Amino acid sequence: MVTHPALCYIEWVPTDIADNLKNIRRRITEAAVRVGRDADEIKLVAVSKMHPAETLRAAIAAGVTAFGENKVQEGEGKIVEIGREAAEWHLIGHLQSNKARRAVQVFDVIHSVDSIELAARLERICINEDRDELSVFVQVDLAGEETKSGLPESDLPELVAYLRSCKCLRFNGLMLLPPFFDDPEATRPYFNRLRALRDEIIPGGELSMGMSHDFEVAIEEGATIVRVGTAIFGMR
Ligand SMILES: *Cc1c(COP(=O)(O)O)cnc(C)c1O
C-alpha cells in the first residue's frame, strides 16, 4: 500500500533525490580529479534495496541509469514493474543457487560470484536460457569475515581460470564489501589491496567498490563502479 505523503506529513521527510545525486556526482568528480582520473570512467550504481518502485522511477527521472539490488526476489519485483530496459540492473547481494535462474532472467550484471559451483550454475543457465552474455564480478573477501560472502584471495586463481573458460559468463572484474569502519580512511588498505589483485589478475578490469560513506576513498584507490544507496535515497 502506498500512503500519500500528504496523509502522513508529520513523519514524511522528503529526500531530494535529484539534489543528492547532483551532490554525489560532484564528489565523484572531485575525488577523481584529486588522483588525476577522468570521472567519466566511474559508474554510479544507485543501490535501491528496500525502496519502492516509485522511488526508483524518481531516480530515473533524475538521471540514474543503473540500480543495485541485493535480493533477487525484491529486485525482480521492481524490475518487472519498471521495465527491464528502463535501467541497468545489478545484483550486488549474495546469490543463493536456487535463485540463480531468476537472477539470470532479470539482472544485467552479477557482482557477487564467489564460487565455482555458482559460476558453473550461472553458465549452465545462460546456455539454457539462450542468454549470450552475462557480466559477472568476483566478490573477494579480504578480511576473512566468515559471516559475509566472498571468496578468499587464495581461491581466486582457480575461479578466474574457470570463468575464462566460460562461453557466456563475462568476467568483468572484482567486487569488495569490506568490513565497516566509521572512518572511511580505515577502508583504504582494502581498496588498495583489491586494486593490486585486479592489476595482477585482470589488468584494466573493473573494480566495484565504495559505498555511501567511503566512495571517495574507493575512487582515489581506483574504483570504476561505486555502489551508493543511503547517500542518494536516505536512510533505509
Ligand atoms: C546496501 C549495499 C550498498 C550500499 O550501501 P549504502 O551504505 O547505503 O551506500 C553497497 N553494496 C552492497 C553490497 C550493499 O549491500
PDB file of C-alpha atoms and ligand atoms in Angstrom:
ATOM      1  CA  MET A   1       0.000   0.000   0.000  1.00  0.00           C
ATOM      2  CA  VAL A   2       1.240   3.431  -0.849  1.00  0.00           C
ATOM      3  CA  THR A   3       0.463   6.129   1.663  1.00  0.00           C
ATOM      4  CA  HIS A   4       0.067   9.529   0.165  1.00  0.00           C
ATOM      5  CA  PRO A   5       2.682  11.884   1.628  1.00  0.00           C
ATOM      6  CA  ALA A   6       0.033  14.454   2.492  1.00  0.00           C
ATOM      7  CA  LEU A   7      -1.617  11.970   4.840  1.00  0.00           C
ATOM      8  CA  CYS A   8       1.480  11.475   6.918  1.00  0.00           C
ATOM      9  CA  TYR A   9       3.227  14.771   6.543  1.00  0.00           C
ATOM     10  CA  ILE A  10       4.438  14.804  10.111  1.00  0.00           C
ATOM     11  CA  GLU A  11       6.828  11.898   9.625  1.00  0.00           C
ATOM     12  CA  TRP A  12       7.393  12.370   5.942  1.00  0.00           C
ATOM     13  CA  VAL A  13      10.761  13.909   5.285  1.00  0.00           C
ATOM     14  CA  PRO A  14      11.309  14.310   1.583  1.00  0.00           C
ATOM     15  CA  THR A  15      14.644  13.142   0.325  1.00  0.00           C
ATOM     16  CA  ASP A  16      15.542  15.173  -2.665  1.00  0.00           C
ATOM     17  CA  ILE A  17      16.969  12.517  -4.916  1.00  0.00           C
ATOM     18  CA  ALA A  18      17.931  14.990  -7.621  1.00  0.00           C
ATOM     19  CA  ASP A  19      19.824  17.165  -5.128  1.00  0.00           C
ATOM     20  CA  ASN A  20      21.565  14.182  -3.584  1.00  0.00           C
ATOM     21  CA  LEU A  21      22.588  12.893  -6.989  1.00  0.00           C
ATOM     22  CA  LYS A  22      23.994  16.215  -8.025  1.00  0.00           C
ATOM     23  CA  ASN A  23      25.990  16.337  -4.841  1.00  0.00           C
ATOM     24  CA  ILE A  24      27.322  12.804  -5.236  1.00  0.00           C
ATOM     25  CA  ARG A  25      28.264  13.366  -8.862  1.00  0.00           C
ATOM     26  CA  ARG A  26      30.221  16.433  -7.813  1.00  0.00           C
ATOM     27  CA  ARG A  27      32.009  14.473  -5.083  1.00  0.00           C
ATOM     28  CA  ILE A  28      32.778  11.665  -7.550  1.00  0.00           C
ATOM     29  CA  THR A  29      34.319  14.191  -9.921  1.00  0.00           C
ATOM     30  CA  GLU A  30      36.323  15.859  -7.167  1.00  0.00           C
ATOM     31  CA  ALA A  31      37.673  12.524  -5.916  1.00  0.00           C
ATOM     32  CA  ALA A  32      38.613  11.517  -9.472  1.00  0.00           C
ATOM     33  CA  VAL A  33      40.328  14.822 -10.144  1.00  0.00           C
ATOM     34  CA  ARG A  34      42.350  14.534  -6.910  1.00  0.00           C
ATOM     35  CA  VAL A  35      44.064  11.445  -8.292  1.00  0.00           C
ATOM     36  CA  GLY A  36      44.189  12.519 -11.923  1.00  0.00           C
ATOM     37  CA  ARG A  37      41.365  10.282 -13.116  1.00  0.00           C
ATOM     38  CA  ASP A  38      38.531  11.002 -15.506  1.00  0.00           C
ATOM     39  CA  ALA A  39      35.167  10.957 -13.709  1.00  0.00           C
ATOM     40  CA  ASP A  40      33.573   9.527 -16.855  1.00  0.00           C
ATOM     41  CA  GLU A  41      35.260   6.208 -16.203  1.00  0.00           C
ATOM     42  CA  ILE A  42      33.364   5.819 -12.898  1.00  0.00           C
ATOM     43  CA  LYS A  43      29.892   4.336 -12.942  1.00  0.00           C
ATOM     44  CA  LEU A  44      27.403   5.178 -10.222  1.00  0.00           C
ATOM     45  CA  VAL A  45      25.133   2.290  -9.290  1.00  0.00           C
ATOM     46  CA  ALA A  46      22.237   3.566  -7.198  1.00  0.00           C
ATOM     47  CA  VAL A  47      21.524   0.975  -4.502  1.00  0.00           C
ATOM     48  CA  SER A  48      17.763   0.877  -4.235  1.00  0.00           C
ATOM     49  CA  LYS A  49      17.192  -2.068  -1.877  1.00  0.00           C
ATOM     50  CA  MET A  50      14.218  -1.595   0.425  1.00  0.00           C
ATOM     51  CA  HIS A  51      12.930   1.329  -1.616  1.00  0.00           C
ATOM     52  CA  PRO A  52       9.724   1.040  -3.637  1.00  0.00           C
ATOM     53  CA  ALA A  53       9.492   1.180  -7.427  1.00  0.00           C
ATOM     54  CA  GLU A  54       8.152   4.735  -7.350  1.00  0.00           C
ATOM     55  CA  THR A  55      11.388   5.889  -5.713  1.00  0.00           C
ATOM     56  CA  LEU A  56      13.368   4.217  -8.475  1.00  0.00           C
ATOM     57  CA  ARG A  57      11.222   5.967 -11.054  1.00  0.00           C
ATOM     58  CA  ALA A  58      12.030   9.289  -9.444  1.00  0.00           C
ATOM     59  CA  ALA A  59      15.707   8.363  -9.589  1.00  0.00           C
ATOM     60  CA  ILE A  60      15.468   7.509 -13.291  1.00  0.00           C
ATOM     61  CA  ALA A  61      13.843  10.882 -13.878  1.00  0.00           C
ATOM     62  CA  ALA A  62      16.786  12.446 -12.044  1.00  0.00           C
ATOM     63  CA  GLY A  63      19.259  10.705 -14.339  1.00  0.00           C
ATOM     64  CA  VAL A  64      20.056   7.363 -12.676  1.00  0.00           C
ATOM     65  CA  THR A  65      20.870   4.710 -15.270  1.00  0.00           C
ATOM     66  CA  ALA A  66      21.909   1.763 -13.088  1.00  0.00           C
ATOM     67  CA  PHE A  67      20.397   0.242  -9.939  1.00  0.00           C
ATOM     68  CA  GLY A  68      21.796  -2.198  -7.420  1.00  0.00           C
ATOM     69  CA  GLU A  69      19.576  -4.646  -5.552  1.00  0.00           C
ATOM     70  CA  ASN A  70      20.777  -7.174  -3.006  1.00  0.00           C
ATOM     71  CA  LYS A  71      17.921  -9.671  -3.139  1.00  0.00           C
ATOM     72  CA  VAL A  72      16.738 -11.465  -6.259  1.00  0.00           C
ATOM     73  CA  GLN A  73      13.058 -11.535  -5.391  1.00  0.00           C
ATOM     74  CA  GLU A  74      12.834  -7.936  -4.260  1.00  0.00           C
ATOM     75  CA  GLY A  75      14.780  -6.766  -7.280  1.00  0.00           C
ATOM     76  CA  GLU A  76      12.742  -8.864  -9.673  1.00  0.00           C
ATOM     77  CA  GLY A  77       9.509  -7.281  -8.483  1.00  0.00           C
ATOM     78  CA  LYS A  78      10.773  -3.792  -9.195  1.00  0.00           C
ATOM     79  CA  ILE A  79      12.409  -4.752 -12.489  1.00  0.00           C
ATOM     80  CA  VAL A  80       9.156  -6.236 -13.728  1.00  0.00           C
ATOM     81  CA  GLU A  81       7.266  -3.157 -12.590  1.00  0.00           C
ATOM     82  CA  ILE A  82       9.658  -0.590 -14.014  1.00  0.00           C
ATOM     83  CA  GLY A  83      10.851  -2.494 -17.064  1.00  0.00           C
ATOM     84  CA  ARG A  84      13.939  -4.443 -17.902  1.00  0.00           C
ATOM     85  CA  GLU A  85      15.055  -1.825 -20.425  1.00  0.00           C
ATOM     86  CA  ALA A  86      14.472   1.229 -18.247  1.00  0.00           C
ATOM     87  CA  ALA A  87      17.826   0.873 -16.496  1.00  0.00           C
ATOM     88  CA  GLU A  88      20.785  -1.418 -15.996  1.00  0.00           C
ATOM     89  CA  TRP A  89      20.127  -3.871 -13.155  1.00  0.00           C
ATOM     90  CA  HIS A  90      22.928  -5.025 -10.891  1.00  0.00           C
ATOM     91  CA  LEU A  91      22.647  -7.813  -8.341  1.00  0.00           C
ATOM     92  CA  ILE A  92      25.016  -6.854  -5.534  1.00  0.00           C
ATOM     93  CA  GLY A  93      23.959  -9.237  -2.752  1.00  0.00           C
ATOM     94  CA  HIS A  94      24.747 -12.870  -2.096  1.00  0.00           C
ATOM     95  CA  LEU A  95      23.176 -15.186  -4.668  1.00  0.00           C
ATOM     96  CA  GLN A  96      21.752 -18.495  -3.482  1.00  0.00           C
ATOM     97  CA  SER A  97      21.929 -21.244  -6.055  1.00  0.00           C
ATOM     98  CA  ASN A  98      18.160 -21.771  -6.044  1.00  0.00           C
ATOM     99  CA  LYS A  99      17.687 -18.132  -7.128  1.00  0.00           C
ATOM    100  CA  ALA A 100      20.276 -18.266  -9.889  1.00  0.00           C
ATOM    101  CA  ARG A 101      17.806 -18.782 -12.726  1.00  0.00           C
ATOM    102  CA  ARG A 102      15.642 -15.828 -11.716  1.00  0.00           C
ATOM    103  CA  ALA A 103      18.765 -13.730 -11.366  1.00  0.00           C
ATOM    104  CA  VAL A 104      19.887 -14.612 -14.894  1.00  0.00           C
ATOM    105  CA  GLN A 105      16.432 -13.778 -16.192  1.00  0.00           C
ATOM    106  CA  VAL A 106      16.247 -10.257 -14.806  1.00  0.00           C
ATOM    107  CA  PHE A 107      19.686  -8.876 -13.944  1.00  0.00           C
ATOM    108  CA  ASP A 108      22.292  -7.450 -16.309  1.00  0.00           C
ATOM    109  CA  VAL A 109      25.291  -7.756 -14.021  1.00  0.00           C
ATOM    110  CA  ILE A 110      26.037 -10.002 -11.047  1.00  0.00           C
ATOM    111  CA  HIS A 111      28.591  -8.632  -8.578  1.00  0.00           C
ATOM    112  CA  SER A 112      28.591 -11.499  -6.111  1.00  0.00           C
ATOM    113  CA  VAL A 113      30.023 -14.583  -7.795  1.00  0.00           C
ATOM    114  CA  ASP A 114      32.106 -16.292  -5.126  1.00  0.00           C
ATOM    115  CA  SER A 115      32.374 -19.973  -6.022  1.00  0.00           C
ATOM    116  CA  ILE A 116      32.994 -22.220  -8.994  1.00  0.00           C
ATOM    117  CA  GLU A 117      29.730 -24.001  -8.222  1.00  0.00           C
ATOM    118  CA  LEU A 118      27.765 -20.769  -8.551  1.00  0.00           C
ATOM    119  CA  ALA A 119      29.666 -19.738 -11.672  1.00  0.00           C
ATOM    120  CA  ALA A 120      29.055 -23.136 -13.273  1.00  0.00           C
ATOM    121  CA  ARG A 121      25.392 -22.907 -12.460  1.00  0.00           C
ATOM    122  CA  LEU A 122      25.096 -19.428 -13.977  1.00  0.00           C
ATOM    123  CA  GLU A 123      26.933 -20.572 -17.103  1.00  0.00           C
ATOM    124  CA  ARG A 124      24.634 -23.566 -17.493  1.00  0.00           C
ATOM    125  CA  ILE A 125      21.542 -21.433 -17.015  1.00  0.00           C
ATOM    126  CA  CYS A 126      22.724 -18.851 -19.564  1.00  0.00           C
ATOM    127  CA  ILE A 127      23.193 -21.574 -22.171  1.00  0.00           C
ATOM    128  CA  ASN A 128      19.831 -22.987 -21.211  1.00  0.00           C
ATOM    129  CA  GLU A 129      18.049 -19.653 -21.424  1.00  0.00           C
ATOM    130  CA  ASP A 130      19.778 -18.618 -24.639  1.00  0.00           C
ATOM    131  CA  ARG A 131      21.453 -15.723 -22.997  1.00  0.00           C
ATOM    132  CA  ASP A 132      24.597 -14.873 -24.948  1.00  0.00           C
ATOM    133  CA  GLU A 133      26.425 -12.964 -22.302  1.00  0.00           C
ATOM    134  CA  LEU A 134      26.261 -12.257 -18.592  1.00  0.00           C
ATOM    135  CA  SER A 135      28.635  -9.822 -16.934  1.00  0.00           C
ATOM    136  CA  VAL A 136      29.944 -11.013 -13.603  1.00  0.00           C
ATOM    137  CA  PHE A 137      32.239  -9.812 -10.862  1.00  0.00           C
ATOM    138  CA  VAL A 138      34.063 -11.975  -8.395  1.00  0.00           C
ATOM    139  CA  GLN A 139      33.381 -10.866  -4.831  1.00  0.00           C
ATOM    140  CA  VAL A 140      36.564 -11.090  -2.803  1.00  0.00           C
ATOM    141  CA  ASP A 141      36.675 -11.410   0.966  1.00  0.00           C
ATOM    142  CA  LEU A 142      39.872  -9.668   2.039  1.00  0.00           C
ATOM    143  CA  ALA A 143      39.114  -9.619   5.744  1.00  0.00           C
ATOM    144  CA  GLY A 144      38.367 -13.288   6.351  1.00  0.00           C
ATOM    145  CA  GLU A 145      34.881 -12.430   7.537  1.00  0.00           C
ATOM    146  CA  GLU A 146      33.125 -15.743   7.997  1.00  0.00           C
ATOM    147  CA  THR A 147      29.729 -14.073   8.129  1.00  0.00           C
ATOM    148  CA  LYS A 148      29.980 -12.454   4.735  1.00  0.00           C
ATOM    149  CA  SER A 149      30.004 -13.900   1.279  1.00  0.00           C
ATOM    150  CA  GLY A 150      33.042 -13.513  -0.871  1.00  0.00           C
ATOM    151  CA  LEU A 151      35.910 -15.688  -1.926  1.00  0.00           C
ATOM    152  CA  PRO A 152      39.229 -15.788  -0.074  1.00  0.00           C
ATOM    153  CA  GLU A 153      42.065 -14.318  -2.073  1.00  0.00           C
ATOM    154  CA  SER A 154      43.835 -17.677  -2.251  1.00  0.00           C
ATOM    155  CA  ASP A 155      40.926 -19.234  -4.156  1.00  0.00           C
ATOM    156  CA  LEU A 156      40.776 -16.504  -6.791  1.00  0.00           C
ATOM    157  CA  PRO A 157      43.067 -18.016  -9.454  1.00  0.00           C
ATOM    158  CA  GLU A 158      41.010 -21.173  -9.740  1.00  0.00           C
ATOM    159  CA  LEU A 159      37.685 -19.367 -10.061  1.00  0.00           C
ATOM    160  CA  VAL A 160      39.125 -16.864 -12.519  1.00  0.00           C
ATOM    161  CA  ALA A 161      40.551 -19.655 -14.672  1.00  0.00           C
ATOM    162  CA  TYR A 162      37.128 -21.260 -14.685  1.00  0.00           C
ATOM    163  CA  LEU A 163      35.397 -18.001 -15.620  1.00  0.00           C
ATOM    164  CA  ARG A 164      37.809 -17.526 -18.502  1.00  0.00           C
ATOM    165  CA  SER A 165      36.764 -20.914 -19.853  1.00  0.00           C
ATOM    166  CA  CYS A 166      33.077 -19.958 -19.869  1.00  0.00           C
ATOM    167  CA  LYS A 167      31.218 -19.270 -23.071  1.00  0.00           C
ATOM    168  CA  CYS A 168      28.562 -16.935 -21.639  1.00  0.00           C
ATOM    169  CA  LEU A 169      29.915 -15.506 -18.420  1.00  0.00           C
ATOM    170  CA  ARG A 170      31.997 -12.428 -18.985  1.00  0.00           C
ATOM    171  CA  PHE A 171      34.461 -11.823 -16.177  1.00  0.00           C
ATOM    172  CA  ASN A 172      34.402  -8.057 -15.652  1.00  0.00           C
ATOM    173  CA  GLY A 173      36.464  -7.566 -12.540  1.00  0.00           C
ATOM    174  CA  LEU A 174      36.478  -7.704  -8.754  1.00  0.00           C
ATOM    175  CA  MET A 175      33.973  -6.611  -6.133  1.00  0.00           C
ATOM    176  CA  LEU A 176      34.539  -5.818  -2.478  1.00  0.00           C
ATOM    177  CA  LEU A 177      32.252  -5.439   0.515  1.00  0.00           C
ATOM    178  CA  PRO A 178      34.796  -4.544   3.197  1.00  0.00           C
ATOM    179  CA  PRO A 179      34.265  -4.530   6.960  1.00  0.00           C
ATOM    180  CA  PHE A 180      32.537  -1.375   8.158  1.00  0.00           C
ATOM    181  CA  PHE A 181      34.681   1.327   9.739  1.00  0.00           C
ATOM    182  CA  ASP A 182      33.401   4.681  10.955  1.00  0.00           C
ATOM    183  CA  ASP A 183      36.460   6.287   9.451  1.00  0.00           C
ATOM    184  CA  PRO A 184      36.465   5.718   5.683  1.00  0.00           C
ATOM    185  CA  GLU A 185      40.245   6.057   5.682  1.00  0.00           C
ATOM    186  CA  ALA A 186      40.390   2.755   7.559  1.00  0.00           C
ATOM    187  CA  THR A 187      38.987   1.041   4.463  1.00  0.00           C
ATOM    188  CA  ARG A 188      41.677   2.406   2.170  1.00  0.00           C
ATOM    189  CA  PRO A 189      44.079  -0.560   2.594  1.00  0.00           C
ATOM    190  CA  TYR A 190      41.295  -2.941   1.489  1.00  0.00           C
ATOM    191  CA  PHE A 191      40.527  -0.870  -1.594  1.00  0.00           C
ATOM    192  CA  ASN A 192      44.212  -0.678  -2.341  1.00  0.00           C
ATOM    193  CA  ARG A 193      44.615  -4.438  -1.995  1.00  0.00           C
ATOM    194  CA  LEU A 194      41.682  -5.124  -4.312  1.00  0.00           C
ATOM    195  CA  ARG A 195      43.242  -2.881  -6.917  1.00  0.00           C
ATOM    196  CA  ALA A 196      46.555  -4.754  -6.667  1.00  0.00           C
ATOM    197  CA  LEU A 197      44.693  -8.041  -7.164  1.00  0.00           C
ATOM    198  CA  ARG A 198      42.869  -6.591 -10.143  1.00  0.00           C
ATOM    199  CA  ASP A 199      46.144  -5.443 -11.714  1.00  0.00           C
ATOM    200  CA  GLU A 200      47.528  -8.922 -11.259  1.00  0.00           C
ATOM    201  CA  ILE A 201      44.524 -10.938 -12.366  1.00  0.00           C
ATOM    202  CA  ILE A 202      42.631  -8.812 -14.837  1.00  0.00           C
ATOM    203  CA  PRO A 203      44.664  -5.733 -15.806  1.00  0.00           C
ATOM    204  CA  GLY A 204      42.329  -2.981 -16.947  1.00  0.00           C
ATOM    205  CA  GLY A 205      39.343  -4.797 -15.433  1.00  0.00           C
ATOM    206  CA  GLU A 206      36.676  -3.194 -13.299  1.00  0.00           C
ATOM    207  CA  LEU A 207      36.693  -2.549  -9.566  1.00  0.00           C
ATOM    208  CA  SER A 208      33.289  -2.495  -7.866  1.00  0.00           C
ATOM    209  CA  MET A 209      33.997  -0.886  -4.507  1.00  0.00           C
ATOM    210  CA  GLY A 210      32.879   2.066  -2.399  1.00  0.00           C
ATOM    211  CA  MET A 211      29.555   2.830  -0.707  1.00  0.00           C
ATOM    212  CA  SER A 212      27.858   5.931   0.710  1.00  0.00           C
ATOM    213  CA  HIS A 213      30.389   6.673   3.397  1.00  0.00           C
ATOM    214  CA  ASP A 214      33.585   5.701   1.618  1.00  0.00           C
ATOM    215  CA  PHE A 215      33.092   6.031  -2.148  1.00  0.00           C
ATOM    216  CA  GLU A 216      35.542   8.918  -2.400  1.00  0.00           C
ATOM    217  CA  VAL A 217      38.349   6.872  -0.868  1.00  0.00           C
ATOM    218  CA  ALA A 218      37.397   3.979  -3.174  1.00  0.00           C
ATOM    219  CA  ILE A 219      37.645   6.252  -6.214  1.00  0.00           C
ATOM    220  CA  GLU A 220      41.034   7.524  -5.098  1.00  0.00           C
ATOM    221  CA  GLU A 221      42.071   3.863  -4.959  1.00  0.00           C
ATOM    222  CA  GLY A 222      40.769   3.092  -8.430  1.00  0.00           C
ATOM    223  CA  ALA A 223      37.072   2.143  -8.177  1.00  0.00           C
ATOM    224  CA  THR A 224      35.342   2.029 -11.558  1.00  0.00           C
ATOM    225  CA  ILE A 225      31.909   1.280 -10.068  1.00  0.00           C
ATOM    226  CA  VAL A 226      30.647   2.755  -6.811  1.00  0.00           C
ATOM    227  CA  ARG A 227      27.505   1.365  -5.162  1.00  0.00           C
ATOM    228  CA  VAL A 228      25.731   4.156  -3.345  1.00  0.00           C
ATOM    229  CA  GLY A 229      22.403   3.796  -1.534  1.00  0.00           C
ATOM    230  CA  THR A 230      21.842   5.855   1.602  1.00  0.00           C
ATOM    231  CA  ALA A 231      23.517   8.985   0.264  1.00  0.00           C
ATOM    232  CA  ILE A 232      21.029   9.031  -2.630  1.00  0.00           C
ATOM    233  CA  PHE A 233      17.823   7.700  -1.135  1.00  0.00           C
ATOM    234  CA  GLY A 234      18.209   8.469   2.551  1.00  0.00           C
ATOM    235  CA  MET A 235      18.096   6.018   5.438  1.00  0.00           C
ATOM    236  CA  ARG A 236      16.519   2.629   4.867  1.00  0.00           C
TER     237      ARG A 236
HETATM  238  C1  LIG B   1      23.496  -1.826   0.709  1.00  0.00           C
HETATM  239  C2  LIG B   1      24.709  -2.039  -0.101  1.00  0.00           C
HETATM  240  C3  LIG B   1      25.414  -0.958  -0.652  1.00  0.00           C
HETATM  241  C4  LIG B   1      25.035   0.498  -0.426  1.00  0.00           C
HETATM  242  O1  LIG B   1      25.215   0.865   0.898  1.00  0.00           O
HETATM  243  P1  LIG B   1      24.994   2.383   1.372  1.00  0.00           P
HETATM  244  O2  LIG B   1      25.794   2.477   2.612  1.00  0.00           O
HETATM  245  O3  LIG B   1      23.538   2.551   1.601  1.00  0.00           O
HETATM  246  O4  LIG B   1      25.507   3.263   0.288  1.00  0.00           O
HETATM  247  C5  LIG B   1      26.515  -1.252  -1.442  1.00  0.00           C
HETATM  248  N1  LIG B   1      26.922  -2.519  -1.674  1.00  0.00           N
HETATM  249  C6  LIG B   1      26.277  -3.581  -1.161  1.00  0.00           C
HETATM  250  C7  LIG B   1      26.773  -4.956  -1.462  1.00  0.00           C
HETATM  251  C8  LIG B   1      25.154  -3.378  -0.345  1.00  0.00           C
HETATM  252  O5  LIG B   1      24.518  -4.451   0.159  1.00  0.00           O
END
